CSV table of C-alpha atoms and ligand atoms in Angstrom, one decimal:
chain,number,residue,atom,x,y,z
A,1,MET,CA,0.0,29.7,-85.7
A,2,SER,CA,2.7,31.6,-83.7
A,3,THR,CA,4.5,30.9,-80.3
A,4,PRO,CA,6.6,33.8,-78.9
A,5,HIS,CA,9.7,32.3,-80.9
A,6,ILE,CA,8.5,30.4,-84.0
A,7,LYS,CA,6.1,32.1,-86.5
A,8,ALA,CA,4.9,29.4,-88.8
A,9,GLU,CA,2.2,26.9,-90.1
A,10,LYS,CA,2.3,23.4,-88.4
A,11,LYS,CA,1.9,22.2,-91.8
A,12,ASP,CA,5.2,23.9,-93.0
A,13,ILE,CA,7.4,22.1,-90.6
A,14,ALA,CA,8.2,18.4,-91.2
A,15,LYS,CA,8.0,15.7,-88.8
A,16,THR,CA,11.7,15.6,-88.2
A,17,VAL,CA,13.9,18.8,-87.7
A,18,LEU,CA,17.6,18.7,-87.5
A,19,MET,CA,19.0,21.3,-85.4
A,20,PRO,CA,22.4,22.7,-85.8
A,21,GLY,CA,23.0,25.8,-83.2
A,22,ASP,CA,24.0,28.4,-85.9
A,23,PRO,CA,21.1,29.5,-87.9
A,24,LEU,CA,23.1,30.3,-90.9
A,25,ARG,CA,24.4,26.6,-90.9
A,26,ALA,CA,20.7,25.7,-91.1
A,27,LYS,CA,20.3,28.1,-94.1
A,28,TYR,CA,23.7,26.6,-95.6
A,29,ILE,CA,22.2,23.0,-95.0
A,30,ALA,CA,19.0,23.8,-96.8
A,31,ASP,CA,20.7,25.5,-99.9
A,32,THR,CA,23.3,22.8,-100.2
A,33,PHE,CA,21.4,19.7,-99.5
A,34,LEU,CA,17.8,20.2,-99.8
A,35,ASP,CA,15.2,20.9,-102.8
A,36,ASN,CA,12.0,23.0,-103.0
A,37,VAL,CA,13.1,24.7,-99.9
A,38,THR,CA,10.6,27.1,-98.1
A,39,GLN,CA,11.6,29.2,-95.2
A,40,PHE,CA,9.1,28.5,-92.3
A,41,ASN,CA,10.7,30.8,-89.4
A,42,GLU,CA,12.8,34.0,-89.1
A,43,VAL,CA,11.9,35.2,-85.9
A,44,ARG,CA,14.8,36.8,-84.1
A,45,ASN,CA,17.1,35.4,-87.1
A,46,MET,CA,16.6,31.7,-85.8
A,47,PHE,CA,16.0,30.7,-89.4
A,48,GLY,CA,13.9,27.5,-90.1
A,49,TYR,CA,13.8,25.8,-93.3
A,50,THR,CA,11.5,22.8,-95.0
A,51,GLY,CA,12.5,21.1,-97.9
A,52,TYR,CA,13.2,17.6,-99.6
A,53,TYR,CA,16.1,15.3,-99.3
A,54,ASN,CA,16.2,12.7,-102.1
A,55,GLY,CA,12.2,13.4,-102.4
A,56,ARG,CA,11.7,13.0,-98.8
A,57,LYS,CA,10.4,15.9,-96.5
A,58,ILE,CA,12.6,17.2,-93.7
A,59,SER,CA,13.1,20.3,-91.8
A,60,VAL,CA,16.2,22.2,-90.2
A,61,MET,CA,16.4,25.3,-88.1
A,62,GLY,CA,19.1,26.6,-85.6
A,63,SER,CA,18.6,26.1,-82.0
A,64,GLY,CA,21.0,28.8,-80.7
A,65,MET,CA,23.8,28.0,-78.4
A,66,GLY,CA,23.3,26.6,-74.9
A,67,GLN,CA,20.6,24.5,-72.9
A,68,PRO,CA,18.2,27.6,-72.5
A,69,SER,CA,18.1,28.5,-76.2
A,70,ILE,CA,17.7,24.9,-77.6
A,71,GLY,CA,15.2,24.1,-74.5
A,72,ILE,CA,12.9,27.1,-75.8
A,73,TYR,CA,13.1,26.2,-79.7
A,74,SER,CA,12.9,22.4,-79.0
A,75,TYR,CA,9.8,22.7,-76.6
A,76,GLU,CA,8.0,24.7,-79.0
A,77,LEU,CA,8.4,22.5,-82.0
A,78,PHE,CA,7.5,19.3,-80.1
A,79,LYS,CA,4.5,20.7,-78.3
A,80,PHE,CA,3.0,23.4,-80.5
A,81,PHE,CA,4.2,22.5,-83.9
A,82,ASP,CA,3.6,18.6,-83.7
A,83,VAL,CA,7.3,17.8,-84.4
A,84,GLU,CA,8.1,14.2,-83.6
A,85,ASN,CA,11.8,13.9,-83.9
A,86,ILE,CA,14.6,16.3,-83.4
A,87,VAL,CA,18.2,15.6,-84.2
A,88,ARG,CA,20.8,18.0,-83.0
A,89,ILE,CA,23.9,18.4,-85.5
A,90,GLY,CA,26.5,20.0,-83.6
A,91,SER,CA,30.1,20.5,-82.9
A,92,CYS,CA,32.0,19.3,-79.7
A,93,GLY,CA,35.1,19.6,-78.0
A,94,ALA,CA,36.9,16.3,-77.7
A,95,TYR,CA,37.8,14.9,-74.2
A,96,SER,CA,39.8,11.7,-75.4
A,97,LYS,CA,42.9,11.9,-77.3
A,98,ASP,CA,41.7,8.9,-79.3
A,99,LEU,CA,39.3,11.2,-81.2
A,100,LYS,CA,40.5,13.1,-84.1
A,101,LEU,CA,39.2,16.3,-85.7
A,102,TYR,CA,36.2,15.7,-87.6
A,103,ASP,CA,35.3,12.3,-86.1
A,104,THR,CA,31.5,11.9,-85.7
A,105,ILE,CA,30.1,11.2,-82.4
A,106,LEU,CA,26.5,9.7,-81.7
A,107,ALA,CA,25.5,10.6,-78.1
A,108,SER,CA,23.9,7.5,-76.2
A,109,GLU,CA,23.2,9.9,-73.3
A,110,ALA,CA,23.9,13.3,-72.2
A,111,PHE,CA,25.4,14.0,-68.9
A,112,SER,CA,25.1,17.5,-67.3
A,113,GLU,CA,25.4,19.7,-64.3
A,114,SER,CA,22.5,22.0,-65.6
A,115,THR,CA,19.3,22.4,-63.6
A,116,TYR,CA,17.4,22.4,-66.6
A,117,ALA,CA,15.6,19.3,-66.2
A,118,TYR,CA,15.0,20.0,-62.6
A,119,VAL,CA,13.5,23.3,-62.9
A,120,GLN,CA,11.6,22.3,-66.0
A,121,ASN,CA,9.9,19.0,-64.5
A,122,LYS,CA,11.7,17.9,-61.2
A,123,GLU,CA,13.7,15.5,-63.2
A,124,LYS,CA,16.6,14.3,-60.7
A,125,ARG,CA,18.5,12.4,-63.4
A,126,ASP,CA,21.9,14.1,-64.3
A,127,THR,CA,22.4,11.8,-67.4
A,128,LEU,CA,19.5,11.6,-69.9
A,129,PRO,CA,19.3,8.9,-72.7
A,130,ALA,CA,18.8,9.9,-76.3
A,131,SER,CA,15.9,8.1,-78.4
A,132,ARG,CA,16.9,4.6,-78.6
A,133,ASP,CA,14.7,4.4,-81.9
A,134,LEU,CA,16.4,7.1,-83.5
A,135,ASN,CA,19.9,6.1,-82.5
A,136,ASN,CA,19.2,2.6,-83.9
A,137,LYS,CA,18.4,4.4,-87.2
A,138,LEU,CA,21.1,6.6,-87.4
A,139,VAL,CA,23.6,3.9,-86.4
A,140,SER,CA,22.2,1.6,-89.5
A,141,ILE,CA,22.3,4.6,-91.7
A,142,ALA,CA,26.1,5.4,-90.8
A,143,LYS,CA,26.9,1.8,-91.5
A,144,ASP,CA,25.2,2.0,-95.0
A,145,LEU,CA,27.2,5.3,-95.9
A,146,ASP,CA,30.4,3.8,-94.3
A,147,ILE,CA,30.8,6.3,-91.9
A,148,PRO,CA,32.4,5.4,-88.4
A,149,LEU,CA,30.4,6.5,-85.4
A,150,ASN,CA,32.1,7.1,-82.2
A,151,ILE,CA,29.1,6.0,-79.6
A,152,GLY,CA,29.1,7.3,-75.8
A,153,ILE,CA,28.1,9.8,-73.1
A,154,VAL,CA,28.5,13.4,-74.0
A,155,HIS,CA,28.9,16.4,-71.5
A,156,SER,CA,26.4,19.0,-72.0
A,157,SER,CA,28.3,21.8,-70.1
A,158,ASP,CA,26.7,25.1,-69.4
A,159,VAL,CA,30.2,27.0,-69.4
A,160,PHE,CA,32.3,27.2,-72.4
A,161,TYR,CA,35.0,29.2,-71.0
A,162,ARG,CA,36.5,27.6,-67.6
A,163,GLU,CA,38.8,29.0,-65.4
A,164,ASN,CA,39.8,25.5,-64.4
A,165,PRO,CA,39.8,23.4,-67.7
A,166,ASP,CA,41.6,20.7,-66.3
A,167,ASP,CA,38.7,20.0,-64.0
A,168,ALA,CA,36.4,19.0,-67.0
A,169,ILE,CA,38.8,16.7,-68.3
A,170,LYS,CA,39.1,14.9,-64.8
A,171,GLN,CA,35.5,14.7,-64.5
A,172,ALA,CA,35.4,13.2,-68.4
A,173,LYS,CA,37.7,10.5,-67.3
A,174,GLU,CA,35.7,9.4,-64.1
A,175,LYS,CA,32.5,9.7,-66.0
A,176,ASP,CA,33.7,8.4,-69.3
A,177,LEU,CA,32.5,11.3,-71.3
A,178,LEU,CA,33.6,11.6,-75.1
A,179,GLY,CA,33.3,15.2,-75.7
A,180,VAL,CA,31.7,18.5,-74.5
A,181,GLU,CA,28.8,20.3,-76.1
A,182,MET,CA,26.2,22.8,-74.8
A,183,GLU,CA,22.6,21.7,-75.7
A,184,SER,CA,21.9,17.8,-75.8
A,185,TYR,CA,21.0,17.4,-72.3
A,186,ALA,CA,17.8,20.2,-72.3
A,187,LEU,CA,16.8,18.6,-75.7
A,188,PHE,CA,16.7,14.9,-74.4
A,189,HIS,CA,14.7,16.1,-71.3
A,190,ASN,CA,12.1,18.0,-73.7
A,191,ALA,CA,11.8,15.0,-75.9
A,192,ASN,CA,10.9,13.0,-72.4
A,193,VAL,CA,8.2,15.3,-71.0
A,194,THR,CA,6.5,15.7,-74.5
A,195,ASP,CA,6.7,12.1,-75.5
A,196,LYS,CA,8.7,12.6,-78.7
A,197,LYS,CA,12.0,11.5,-80.0
A,198,ALA,CA,15.5,13.2,-79.9
A,199,ALA,CA,19.0,12.2,-80.9
A,200,CYS,CA,22.4,14.0,-81.1
A,201,LEU,CA,25.3,13.8,-83.7
A,202,LEU,CA,28.3,15.7,-83.2
A,203,THR,CA,31.5,16.4,-85.2
A,204,VAL,CA,34.7,17.0,-83.3
A,205,SER,CA,35.5,20.6,-84.0
A,206,ASP,CA,38.6,20.8,-81.4
A,207,SER,CA,40.2,18.9,-78.7
A,208,LEU,CA,40.5,19.7,-75.0
A,209,VAL,CA,43.5,17.3,-74.7
A,210,THR,CA,45.6,17.8,-78.0
A,211,SER,CA,44.4,21.7,-78.5
A,212,GLU,CA,44.0,21.0,-82.3
A,213,SER,CA,41.3,23.3,-83.7
A,214,THR,CA,39.5,24.3,-86.9
A,215,THR,CA,38.9,27.5,-88.5
A,216,PRO,CA,35.2,28.9,-88.5
A,217,GLU,CA,35.0,28.5,-92.3
A,218,GLU,CA,36.3,24.7,-91.8
A,219,ARG,CA,33.7,24.3,-89.1
A,220,GLN,CA,30.9,25.9,-91.7
A,221,THR,CA,31.6,23.5,-94.5
A,222,ALA,CA,33.3,20.3,-92.8
A,223,PHE,CA,30.3,18.5,-91.3
A,224,THR,CA,28.9,17.0,-94.4
A,225,ASN,CA,29.4,13.2,-93.0
A,226,MET,CA,27.3,14.0,-90.2
A,227,MET,CA,25.0,15.9,-92.1
A,228,LYS,CA,24.6,13.0,-94.8
A,229,ILE,CA,23.5,10.5,-91.8
A,230,ALA,CA,20.9,12.9,-90.2
A,231,LEU,CA,19.3,13.9,-93.8
A,232,GLU,CA,18.8,10.3,-94.3
A,233,LEU,CA,15.9,10.5,-91.7
A,234,ALA,CA,13.6,12.4,-93.9
A,235,GLU,CA,10.6,10.7,-94.8
B,1,HPA,N1,33.1,23.4,-75.2
B,1,HPA,C1,31.8,23.6,-75.2
B,1,HPA,N2,31.0,23.5,-76.3
B,1,HPA,C2,31.5,22.9,-77.5
B,1,HPA,C3,33.2,23.0,-77.6
B,1,HPA,C4,33.9,23.0,-76.1
B,1,HPA,O1,35.0,23.2,-76.0
B,1,HPA,N3,33.5,22.7,-78.7
B,1,HPA,C5,32.4,22.9,-79.4
B,1,HPA,N4,31.4,23.1,-78.7
């Protein structure tokens, strides 16, 4: 079975797929946390793997950066490969000085200025909820693992480099946004239109208010807490 961007058999992809932005992070997660790993996609180097976490099946695949990219991959997984749950596991910039580097965020909702949802299906809401069911599970797992979660609205921005970054901070205050990333809104919309479930866990990789930041190497390896929570969704 093949779609324009994924060449795989349905049976080779688990019901739950974790999606980091970077396909090499998908490979790192599969190599580090999963047993009996098989690779199911290599089209455009957007690597996807299926394996077992403590004996339970789960897949992990890169989404690429931005709403158009995760929009394509998550739609194909939901619609054509019978995937039921997608959890984005990404990084974000913190809008609040109360958040520290490496804190973990669970998105209750994603706000965006993006036209993705309107163009895709005339969706007029600029703020879309994550799956309540998946979020309840993730909250309970995090509690069991004793990992603190910051739960709130995230900003799915289409722009990384702004000429006026202060505007984003002002908007974040007005709308009570915890942090900024670039994918969740499109993912949540695709889950809505395909009647599937999506959630988003984020690790704070930089701060827009304190200008702390991490190195690419740290970003690659320091997301263990978030991954431990998400991997427990394996079944
Ligand atoms: N902006 C958008 N996406 C991000 C950022 C940011 O500052 N940091 C990590 N992902």
